[in-house]
Structures are given as C-alpha cells and as structure tokens.
XYZ file of C-alpha atoms in Angstrom:
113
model
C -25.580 -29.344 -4.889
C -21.755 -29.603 -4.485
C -19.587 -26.410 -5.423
C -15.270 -26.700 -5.826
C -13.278 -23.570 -5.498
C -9.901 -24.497 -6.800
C -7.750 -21.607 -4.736
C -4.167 -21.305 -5.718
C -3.027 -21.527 -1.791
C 0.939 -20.475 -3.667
C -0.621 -17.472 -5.279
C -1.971 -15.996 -2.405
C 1.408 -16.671 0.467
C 4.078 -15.624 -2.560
C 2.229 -12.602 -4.169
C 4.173 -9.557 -2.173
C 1.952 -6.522 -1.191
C 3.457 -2.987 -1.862
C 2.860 0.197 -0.087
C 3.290 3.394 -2.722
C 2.850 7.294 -2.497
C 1.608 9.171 -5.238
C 2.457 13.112 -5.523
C -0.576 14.969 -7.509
C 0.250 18.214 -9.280
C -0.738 20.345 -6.219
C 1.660 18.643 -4.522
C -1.022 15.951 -2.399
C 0.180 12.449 -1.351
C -2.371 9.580 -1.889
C -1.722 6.594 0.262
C -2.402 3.276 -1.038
C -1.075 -0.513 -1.333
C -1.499 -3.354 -3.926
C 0.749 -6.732 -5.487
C 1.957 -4.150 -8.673
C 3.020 -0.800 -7.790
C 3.358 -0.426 -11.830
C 0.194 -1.755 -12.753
C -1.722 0.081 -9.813
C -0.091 3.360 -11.040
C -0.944 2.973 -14.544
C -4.625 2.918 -13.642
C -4.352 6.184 -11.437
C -2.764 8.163 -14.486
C -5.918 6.532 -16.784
C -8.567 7.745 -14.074
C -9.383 3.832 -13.389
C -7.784 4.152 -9.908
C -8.913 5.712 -6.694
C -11.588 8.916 -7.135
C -9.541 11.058 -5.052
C -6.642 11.394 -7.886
C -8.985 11.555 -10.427
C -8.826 14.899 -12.458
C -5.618 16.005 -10.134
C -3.119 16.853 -13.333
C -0.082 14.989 -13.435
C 0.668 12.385 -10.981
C 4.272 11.064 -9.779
C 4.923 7.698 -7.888
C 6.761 9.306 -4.966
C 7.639 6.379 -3.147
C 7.207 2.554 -3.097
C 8.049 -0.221 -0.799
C 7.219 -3.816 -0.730
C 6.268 -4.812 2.755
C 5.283 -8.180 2.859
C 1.750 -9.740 3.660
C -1.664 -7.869 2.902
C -2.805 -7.741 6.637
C 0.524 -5.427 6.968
C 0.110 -3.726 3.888
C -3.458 -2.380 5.458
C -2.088 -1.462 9.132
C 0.913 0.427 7.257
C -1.653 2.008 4.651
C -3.725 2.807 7.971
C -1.052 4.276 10.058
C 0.534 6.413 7.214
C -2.642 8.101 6.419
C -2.863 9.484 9.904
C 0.756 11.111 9.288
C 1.241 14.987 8.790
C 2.243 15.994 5.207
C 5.086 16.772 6.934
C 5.500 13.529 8.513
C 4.641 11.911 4.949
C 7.335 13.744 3.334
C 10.010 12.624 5.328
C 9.179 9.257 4.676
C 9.696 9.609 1.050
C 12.767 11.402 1.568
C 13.752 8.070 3.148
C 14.604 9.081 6.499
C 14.119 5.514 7.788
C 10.827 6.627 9.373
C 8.970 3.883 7.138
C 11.435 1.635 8.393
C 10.790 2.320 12.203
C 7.288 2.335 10.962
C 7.178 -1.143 9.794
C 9.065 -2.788 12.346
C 6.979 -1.167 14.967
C 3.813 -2.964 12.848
C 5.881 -6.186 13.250
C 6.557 -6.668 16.146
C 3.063 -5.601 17.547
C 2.188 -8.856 15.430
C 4.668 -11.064 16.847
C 3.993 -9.946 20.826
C 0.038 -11.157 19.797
C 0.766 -14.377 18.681
C-alpha cells in the first residue's frame, strides 16, 4: 500500500514563530511561543491554553516578538525560562536584553553550520 502526504513546503518556511509573555494577576510571567500571538492568547484567557495559567485571574500579553524559525523560537523559549523574574522583567521593559538574547541564539547557529 502506497500513502501521499501533500505538505505545503511554503506554509511551513513563511509561517513566522513568535515568542510572547503573559502577566497573570499575581503578577507571574508564562513563557511561551507559537505562529499567532493573538490566537495563542485568546485560548489562555478561555482556559484552552497551557495548565499553568489556568484559573490565574486576569491575564495580560506583556510582551511579544516575532523571532523567526521554530527551532529559534524553542532555544529562546528555553533560555528565557531560565531568567530571574527580574531578568524577565527587564526584557519586557525592552531593555534590548531580548535583543542581545536573540542574536547571541544566532550566531551560535551560524558558527555550527
């Protein structure tokens, strides 16, 4: 027996990834990524999201950023959670941390290649 996938090879280079922040009411960050920071969001304030926001009160997108491919998106999700609250705060006070952050990511990527 044959099987075809069809994969839409466009869909899956174009579709940006998106790092985001979300405040809870007692003032937590959640760390997370996906391709629709709106959409994403939407399903944390329904409880359809992550566990850990679910039943936290009301819950603020505190930052956003798109940063490119998946395999980024996961190393910056990865390296952010390991931040301080501190740490995590600056970032979404834009201090350009995120920035150093990311380019840091990058260019571990392109020294591997």
């Amino acid at each position: 027996m044959v099987f075809f996938f069809h994969i839409n090879i466009l869909n899956i280079v174009m579709t940006p990834w998106f790092l985001y922040l979300i405040r809870t009411a007692d003032n937590m960050l959640y760390t997370g990524i996906t391709t629709d920071v709106a959409r994403r969001f939407i399903q944390h304030q329904s409880g359809k999201g992550a566990k850990a926001l679910r039943g936290k009160g009301a819950l603020a997108l505190a930052f956003s950023a798109e940063v490119g491919e998946r395999s980024l998106a996961l190393r910056l999700e990865y390296r952010i959670k390991q931040l301080t609250k501190c740490q995590k705060e600056r970032l979404v006070a834009g201090d350009g941390s995120f920035e150093a952050l990311r380019e840091s990511l990058l260019s571990v990527t392109v020294k591997s290649d």
